[in-house]
PDB file of C-alpha atoms in Angstrom:
ATOM      1  CA  UNK F  72     -44.550 -20.481 -53.405  1.00 46.00           C
ATOM      2  CA  UNK F  73     -40.752 -20.332 -53.208  1.00 40.00           C
ATOM      3  CA  UNK F  74     -40.784 -22.596 -50.127  1.00 43.00           C
ATOM      4  CA  UNK F  75     -42.896 -25.149 -52.025  1.00 42.00           C
ATOM      5  CA  UNK F  76     -40.549 -25.079 -55.031  1.00 39.00           C
ATOM      6  CA  UNK F  77     -37.543 -25.459 -52.730  1.00 39.00           C
ATOM      7  CA  UNK F  78     -39.163 -28.399 -50.895  1.00 43.00           C
ATOM      8  CA  UNK F  79     -39.928 -30.150 -54.195  1.00 41.00           C
ATOM      9  CA  UNK F  80     -36.399 -29.480 -55.478  1.00 42.00           C
ATOM     10  CA  UNK F  81     -34.842 -30.899 -52.311  1.00 42.00           C
ATOM     11  CA  UNK F  82     -37.105 -33.959 -52.485  1.00 43.00           C
ATOM     12  CA  UNK F  83     -36.058 -34.543 -56.094  1.00 41.00           C
ATOM     13  CA  UNK F  84     -32.378 -34.247 -55.191  1.00 42.00           C
ATOM     14  CA  UNK F  85     -32.817 -36.636 -52.251  1.00 43.00           C
ATOM     15  CA  UNK F  86     -34.712 -39.042 -54.490  1.00 40.00           C
ATOM     16  CA  UNK F  87     -31.896 -39.012 -57.006  1.00 44.00           C
ATOM     17  CA  UNK F  88     -29.677 -40.451 -54.293  1.00 55.00           C
ATOM     18  CA  UNK F  89     -32.119 -43.068 -52.983  1.00 67.00           C
ATOM     19  CA  UNK F  90     -30.400 -46.427 -52.735  1.00 78.00           C
ATOM     20  CA  UNK F  91     -30.780 -49.861 -51.230  1.00 87.00           C
ATOM     21  CA  UNK F  92     -29.297 -49.856 -47.746  1.00 94.00           C
ATOM     22  CA  UNK F  93     -30.681 -52.397 -45.306  1.00 95.00           C
ATOM     23  CA  UNK F  94     -28.984 -51.248 -42.082  1.00 97.00           C
ATOM     24  CA  UNK F  95     -28.233 -47.908 -40.449  1.00 97.00           C
ATOM     25  CA  UNK F  96     -27.284 -46.651 -36.993  1.00 98.00           C
ATOM     26  CA  UNK F  97     -28.771 -43.498 -35.495  1.00 98.00           C
ATOM     27  CA  UNK F  98     -26.280 -43.439 -32.622  1.00 98.00           C
ATOM     28  CA  UNK F  99     -28.868 -42.575 -29.956  1.00 98.00           C
ATOM     29  CA  UNK F 100     -28.828 -43.933 -26.403  1.00 98.00           C
ATOM     30  CA  UNK F 101     -32.113 -44.678 -24.622  1.00 98.00           C
ATOM     31  CA  UNK F 102     -32.961 -42.734 -21.487  1.00 97.00           C
ATOM     32  CA  UNK F 103     -34.035 -46.041 -19.958  1.00 97.00           C
ATOM     33  CA  UNK F 104     -33.162 -49.511 -21.210  1.00 96.00           C
ATOM     34  CA  UNK F 105     -36.284 -51.612 -21.746  1.00 97.00           C
ATOM     35  CA  UNK F 106     -38.535 -48.573 -22.164  1.00 98.00           C
ATOM     36  CA  UNK F 107     -39.352 -49.650 -25.733  1.00 98.00           C
ATOM     37  CA  UNK F 108     -40.263 -53.278 -26.351  1.00 98.00           C
ATOM     38  CA  UNK F 109     -43.015 -53.614 -28.933  1.00 98.00           C
ATOM     39  CA  UNK F 110     -43.726 -56.191 -31.635  1.00 98.00           C
ATOM     40  CA  UNK F 111     -46.276 -56.475 -34.423  1.00 98.00           C
ATOM     41  CA  UNK F 112     -46.499 -60.041 -35.714  1.00 98.00           C
ATOM     42  CA  UNK F 113     -49.489 -62.242 -36.445  1.00 98.00           C
ATOM     43  CA  UNK F 114     -50.207 -65.956 -36.206  1.00 96.00           C
ATOM     44  CA  UNK F 115     -53.753 -65.386 -37.461  1.00 96.00           C
ATOM     45  CA  UNK F 116     -55.581 -62.531 -39.132  1.00 97.00           C
ATOM     46  CA  UNK F 117     -56.417 -60.077 -36.337  1.00 96.00           C
ATOM     47  CA  UNK F 118     -59.646 -58.216 -35.699  1.00 93.00           C
ATOM     48  CA  UNK F 119     -58.928 -54.836 -37.231  1.00 95.00           C
ATOM     49  CA  UNK F 120     -60.309 -52.154 -39.525  1.00 96.00           C
ATOM     50  CA  UNK F 121     -57.880 -53.688 -42.013  1.00 98.00           C
ATOM     51  CA  UNK F 122     -59.569 -56.833 -43.304  1.00 97.00           C
ATOM     52  CA  UNK F 123     -58.916 -59.477 -45.939  1.00 97.00           C
ATOM     53  CA  UNK F 124     -60.147 -57.378 -48.870  1.00 96.00           C
ATOM     54  CA  UNK F 125     -57.854 -54.624 -50.067  1.00 95.00           C
ATOM     55  CA  UNK F 126     -59.256 -51.285 -49.023  1.00 96.00           C
ATOM     56  CA  UNK F 127     -57.915 -47.794 -49.561  1.00 96.00           C
ATOM     57  CA  UNK F 128     -57.581 -45.987 -46.228  1.00 97.00           C
ATOM     58  CA  UNK F 129     -57.361 -42.214 -46.010  1.00 95.00           C
ATOM     59  CA  UNK F 130     -57.352 -41.959 -42.210  1.00 96.00           C
ATOM     60  CA  UNK F 131     -54.893 -43.379 -39.722  1.00 98.00           C
ATOM     61  CA  UNK F 132     -55.447 -46.948 -38.507  1.00 98.00           C
ATOM     62  CA  UNK F 133     -53.464 -47.884 -35.393  1.00 98.00           C
ATOM     63  CA  UNK F 134     -52.342 -51.505 -35.542  1.00 98.00           C
ATOM     64  CA  UNK F 135     -52.480 -53.468 -32.303  1.00 97.00           C
ATOM     65  CA  UNK F 136     -49.139 -54.869 -31.135  1.00 98.00           C
ATOM     66  CA  UNK F 137     -48.457 -58.201 -29.465  1.00 98.00           C
ATOM     67  CA  UNK F 138     -49.791 -58.240 -25.893  1.00 97.00           C
ATOM     68  CA  UNK F 139     -47.419 -56.678 -23.382  1.00 98.00           C
ATOM     69  CA  UNK F 140     -45.769 -54.366 -25.914  1.00 98.00           C
ATOM     70  CA  UNK F 141     -44.776 -50.932 -24.684  1.00 98.00           C
ATOM     71  CA  UNK F 142     -43.151 -47.694 -25.790  1.00 98.00           C
ATOM     72  CA  UNK F 143     -44.026 -47.623 -29.497  1.00 98.00           C
ATOM     73  CA  UNK F 144     -46.856 -47.220 -31.990  1.00 98.00           C
ATOM     74  CA  UNK F 145     -47.254 -48.612 -35.513  1.00 98.00           C
ATOM     75  CA  UNK F 146     -50.001 -47.189 -37.713  1.00 98.00           C
ATOM     76  CA  UNK F 147     -51.189 -47.188 -41.298  1.00 98.00           C
ATOM     77  CA  UNK F 148     -51.390 -43.525 -42.274  1.00 98.00           C
ATOM     78  CA  UNK F 149     -52.970 -44.080 -45.676  1.00 97.00           C
ATOM     79  CA  UNK F 150     -52.990 -46.443 -48.608  1.00 97.00           C
ATOM     80  CA  UNK F 151     -54.342 -49.709 -49.964  1.00 97.00           C
ATOM     81  CA  UNK F 152     -53.697 -52.792 -47.832  1.00 98.00           C
ATOM     82  CA  UNK F 153     -55.162 -56.049 -46.575  1.00 98.00           C
ATOM     83  CA  UNK F 154     -54.258 -58.873 -44.229  1.00 98.00           C
ATOM     84  CA  UNK F 155     -53.603 -62.214 -45.882  1.00 97.00           C
ATOM     85  CA  UNK F 156     -52.452 -65.617 -44.678  1.00 96.00           C
ATOM     86  CA  UNK F 157     -50.342 -67.892 -46.855  1.00 93.00           C
ATOM     87  CA  UNK F 158     -47.079 -69.259 -45.444  1.00 92.00           C
ATOM     88  CA  UNK F 159     -47.380 -66.517 -42.842  1.00 95.00           C
ATOM     89  CA  UNK F 160     -49.798 -63.739 -41.949  1.00 97.00           C
ATOM     90  CA  UNK F 161     -48.770 -60.353 -43.306  1.00 98.00           C
ATOM     91  CA  UNK F 162     -50.010 -56.968 -44.435  1.00 98.00           C
ATOM     92  CA  UNK F 163     -50.201 -57.212 -48.238  1.00 98.00           C
ATOM     93  CA  UNK F 164     -49.881 -54.366 -50.733  1.00 97.00           C
ATOM     94  CA  UNK F 165     -50.531 -54.301 -54.463  1.00 94.00           C
ATOM     95  CA  UNK F 166     -47.998 -53.155 -57.033  1.00 94.00           C
ATOM     96  CA  UNK F 167     -47.606 -50.085 -59.197  1.00 91.00           C
ATOM     97  CA  UNK F 168     -45.173 -51.001 -61.955  1.00 91.00           C
ATOM     98  CA  UNK F 169     -43.660 -47.510 -62.058  1.00 90.00           C
ATOM     99  CA  UNK F 170     -42.463 -47.503 -58.449  1.00 95.00           C
ATOM    100  CA  UNK F 171     -38.790 -47.456 -57.469  1.00 96.00           C
ATOM    101  CA  UNK F 172     -36.945 -46.537 -54.287  1.00 95.00           C
ATOM    102  CA  UNK F 173     -36.472 -43.055 -55.731  1.00 95.00           C
ATOM    103  CA  UNK F 174     -40.101 -42.566 -56.687  1.00 96.00           C
ATOM    104  CA  UNK F 175     -41.340 -43.697 -53.262  1.00 97.00           C
ATOM    105  CA  UNK F 176     -39.617 -40.591 -51.912  1.00 96.00           C
ATOM    106  CA  UNK F 177     -40.343 -38.097 -54.692  1.00 95.00           C
ATOM    107  CA  UNK F 178     -43.754 -39.248 -55.994  1.00 96.00           C
ATOM    108  CA  UNK F 179     -46.371 -39.905 -53.300  1.00 96.00           C
ATOM    109  CA  UNK F 180     -48.626 -41.436 -55.960  1.00 95.00           C
ATOM    110  CA  UNK F 181     -46.155 -44.318 -56.356  1.00 96.00           C
ATOM    111  CA  UNK F 182     -46.690 -45.427 -52.740  1.00 97.00           C
ATOM    112  CA  UNK F 183     -49.275 -48.147 -52.186  1.00 97.00           C
ATOM    113  CA  UNK F 184     -49.128 -47.460 -48.455  1.00 98.00           C
ATOM    114  CA  UNK F 185     -47.620 -45.131 -45.873  1.00 98.00           C
ATOM    115  CA  UNK F 186     -47.047 -46.185 -42.257  1.00 98.00           C
ATOM    116  CA  UNK F 187     -45.774 -44.375 -39.184  1.00 98.00           C
ATOM    117  CA  UNK F 188     -43.572 -45.908 -36.498  1.00 98.00           C
ATOM    118  CA  UNK F 189     -43.272 -43.864 -33.315  1.00 98.00           C
ATOM    119  CA  UNK F 190     -40.830 -44.748 -30.569  1.00 98.00           C
ATOM    120  CA  UNK F 191     -40.990 -43.032 -27.172  1.00 98.00           C
ATOM    121  CA  UNK F 192     -37.283 -43.527 -26.473  1.00 98.00           C
ATOM    122  CA  UNK F 193     -34.207 -44.406 -28.528  1.00 98.00           C
ATOM    123  CA  UNK F 194     -34.538 -47.968 -29.850  1.00 98.00           C
ATOM    124  CA  UNK F 195     -33.735 -50.287 -32.729  1.00 98.00           C
ATOM    125  CA  UNK F 196     -36.463 -50.562 -35.380  1.00 98.00           C
ATOM    126  CA  UNK F 197     -36.443 -53.873 -37.269  1.00 98.00           C
ATOM    127  CA  UNK F 198     -38.751 -54.519 -40.223  1.00 98.00           C
ATOM    128  CA  UNK F 199     -39.277 -57.979 -41.711  1.00 98.00           C
ATOM    129  CA  UNK F 200     -40.438 -57.619 -45.318  1.00 98.00           C
ATOM    130  CA  UNK F 201     -41.084 -59.668 -48.436  1.00 97.00           C
ATOM    131  CA  UNK F 202     -42.240 -58.989 -51.967  1.00 97.00           C
ATOM    132  CA  UNK F 203     -45.837 -59.467 -53.024  1.00 95.00           C
ATOM    133  CA  UNK F 204     -44.907 -61.120 -56.289  1.00 93.00           C
ATOM    134  CA  UNK F 205     -41.768 -62.008 -58.222  1.00 94.00           C
ATOM    135  CA  UNK F 206     -38.510 -60.133 -57.653  1.00 95.00           C
ATOM    136  CA  UNK F 207     -38.413 -56.678 -59.182  1.00 94.00           C
ATOM    137  CA  UNK F 208     -37.277 -53.098 -58.490  1.00 96.00           C
ATOM    138  CA  UNK F 209     -40.913 -52.022 -58.154  1.00 97.00           C
ATOM    139  CA  UNK F 210     -41.272 -54.227 -55.033  1.00 97.00           C
ATOM    140  CA  UNK F 211     -39.652 -51.861 -52.624  1.00 98.00           C
ATOM    141  CA  UNK F 212     -39.866 -50.118 -49.268  1.00 98.00           C
ATOM    142  CA  UNK F 213     -38.109 -47.153 -47.705  1.00 98.00           C
ATOM    143  CA  UNK F 214     -37.900 -45.903 -44.118  1.00 98.00           C
ATOM    144  CA  UNK F 215     -37.720 -42.110 -43.915  1.00 98.00           C
ATOM    145  CA  UNK F 216     -37.630 -39.241 -41.449  1.00 98.00           C
ATOM    146  CA  UNK F 217     -39.525 -36.081 -42.328  1.00 97.00           C
ATOM    147  CA  UNK F 218     -37.918 -32.655 -42.133  1.00 96.00           C
ATOM    148  CA  UNK F 219     -39.841 -29.742 -40.606  1.00 94.00           C
ATOM    149  CA  UNK F 220     -41.183 -28.857 -44.071  1.00 94.00           C
ATOM    150  CA  UNK F 221     -42.337 -32.443 -44.688  1.00 93.00           C
ATOM    151  CA  UNK F 222     -39.488 -33.414 -46.995  1.00 94.00           C
ATOM    152  CA  UNK F 223     -38.585 -37.115 -46.534  1.00 96.00           C
ATOM    153  CA  UNK F 224     -34.975 -38.188 -46.019  1.00 95.00           C
ATOM    154  CA  UNK F 225     -34.119 -41.841 -46.587  1.00 97.00           C
ATOM    155  CA  UNK F 226     -32.731 -43.859 -43.679  1.00 97.00           C
ATOM    156  CA  UNK F 227     -33.109 -47.390 -45.073  1.00 96.00           C
ATOM    157  CA  UNK F 228     -34.285 -48.765 -48.375  1.00 97.00           C
ATOM    158  CA  UNK F 229     -34.711 -52.113 -50.055  1.00 98.00           C
ATOM    159  CA  UNK F 230     -35.883 -53.105 -53.508  1.00 97.00           C
ATOM    160  CA  UNK F 231     -36.054 -56.282 -55.585  1.00 97.00           C
ATOM    161  CA  UNK F 232     -38.149 -57.922 -52.871  1.00 97.00           C
ATOM    162  CA  UNK F 233     -39.634 -61.294 -53.765  1.00 96.00           C
ATOM    163  CA  UNK F 234     -42.357 -63.605 -52.484  1.00 95.00           C
ATOM    164  CA  UNK F 235     -40.260 -66.540 -53.676  1.00 94.00           C
ATOM    165  CA  UNK F 236     -37.624 -66.203 -50.959  1.00 94.00           C
ATOM    166  CA  UNK F 237     -37.789 -65.958 -47.176  1.00 96.00           C
ATOM    167  CA  UNK F 238     -38.697 -62.530 -45.767  1.00 97.00           C
ATOM    168  CA  UNK F 239     -35.725 -60.258 -45.098  1.00 97.00           C
ATOM    169  CA  UNK F 240     -34.927 -57.871 -42.252  1.00 97.00           C
ATOM    170  CA  UNK F 241     -33.900 -54.248 -42.477  1.00 98.00           C
ATOM    171  CA  UNK F 242     -32.994 -52.416 -39.283  1.00 98.00           C
ATOM    172  CA  UNK F 243     -32.307 -48.949 -37.948  1.00 98.00           C
ATOM    173  CA  UNK F 244     -30.210 -49.422 -34.805  1.00 98.00           C
ATOM    174  CA  UNK F 245     -30.194 -46.841 -32.014  1.00 98.00           C
ATOM    175  CA  UNK F 246     -32.849 -44.697 -33.671  1.00 98.00           C
ATOM    176  CA  UNK F 247     -33.568 -41.466 -31.769  1.00 98.00           C
ATOM    177  CA  UNK F 248     -37.025 -41.170 -30.193  1.00 98.00           C
ATOM    178  CA  UNK F 249     -39.599 -39.807 -32.618  1.00 98.00           C
ATOM    179  CA  UNK F 250     -41.721 -40.722 -35.612  1.00 98.00           C
ATOM    180  CA  UNK F 251     -40.503 -42.437 -38.765  1.00 98.00           C
ATOM    181  CA  UNK F 252     -42.408 -43.326 -41.919  1.00 98.00           C
ATOM    182  CA  UNK F 253     -42.382 -46.486 -44.011  1.00 98.00           C
ATOM    183  CA  UNK F 254     -43.376 -46.066 -47.667  1.00 98.00           C
ATOM    184  CA  UNK F 255     -43.796 -49.093 -49.870  1.00 98.00           C
ATOM    185  CA  UNK F 256     -45.133 -50.753 -52.980  1.00 97.00           C
ATOM    186  CA  UNK F 257     -45.668 -54.394 -53.965  1.00 97.00           C
ATOM    187  CA  UNK F 258     -44.514 -55.648 -50.579  1.00 97.00           C
ATOM    188  CA  UNK F 259     -45.573 -57.519 -47.448  1.00 98.00           C
ATOM    189  CA  UNK F 260     -44.987 -56.520 -43.846  1.00 98.00           C
ATOM    190  CA  UNK F 261     -44.387 -59.712 -41.884  1.00 98.00           C
ATOM    191  CA  UNK F 262     -43.129 -58.191 -38.635  1.00 98.00           C
ATOM    192  CA  UNK F 263     -42.255 -54.875 -37.023  1.00 98.00           C
ATOM    193  CA  UNK F 264     -40.167 -54.749 -33.837  1.00 98.00           C
ATOM    194  CA  UNK F 265     -39.007 -51.770 -31.791  1.00 98.00           C
ATOM    195  CA  UNK F 266     -36.717 -52.572 -28.868  1.00 98.00           C
ATOM    196  CA  UNK F 267     -34.005 -51.050 -26.677  1.00 98.00           C
TER     197      UNK F 267
END
């Protein structure tokens, strides 16, 4: 019980310091240059368990990368999402008005979706995102690393996303090999790239 209380307390403290930061550097060097080169981007809606009607997933759905990609995996872990094509094809997520960067970390119920990004070697992770609606703090996304007890620590975060402007990039350069998680609300994923 004490461990659970401590984990919640730490998460709340970390959430209190959540902030918009669109770049970070993990300082890791790849064991082999070119070992990670994977992209997720769509010119048309792909054949996938994720369709064009929003559906709430409770089991992992691995998302197929562009042909020839290697060294990384991108997967929906859980949440409500659909593919949609407007100016571009993207993964679309609805909006909970209560969400903020802080609450994405401290309140799992404020996340419309949770994704994992796994890189087999040190690499730069670049996410191209947009809002799914007009600019607002509730249209936000955060990239985190989980501690051994499951507590998320923010690496990158962005809020006030908007569908009325061009998609924006956030990037974690020289990220150490491992698994990272993307939590978000009211946003679109236009592209994911992992490369060293």
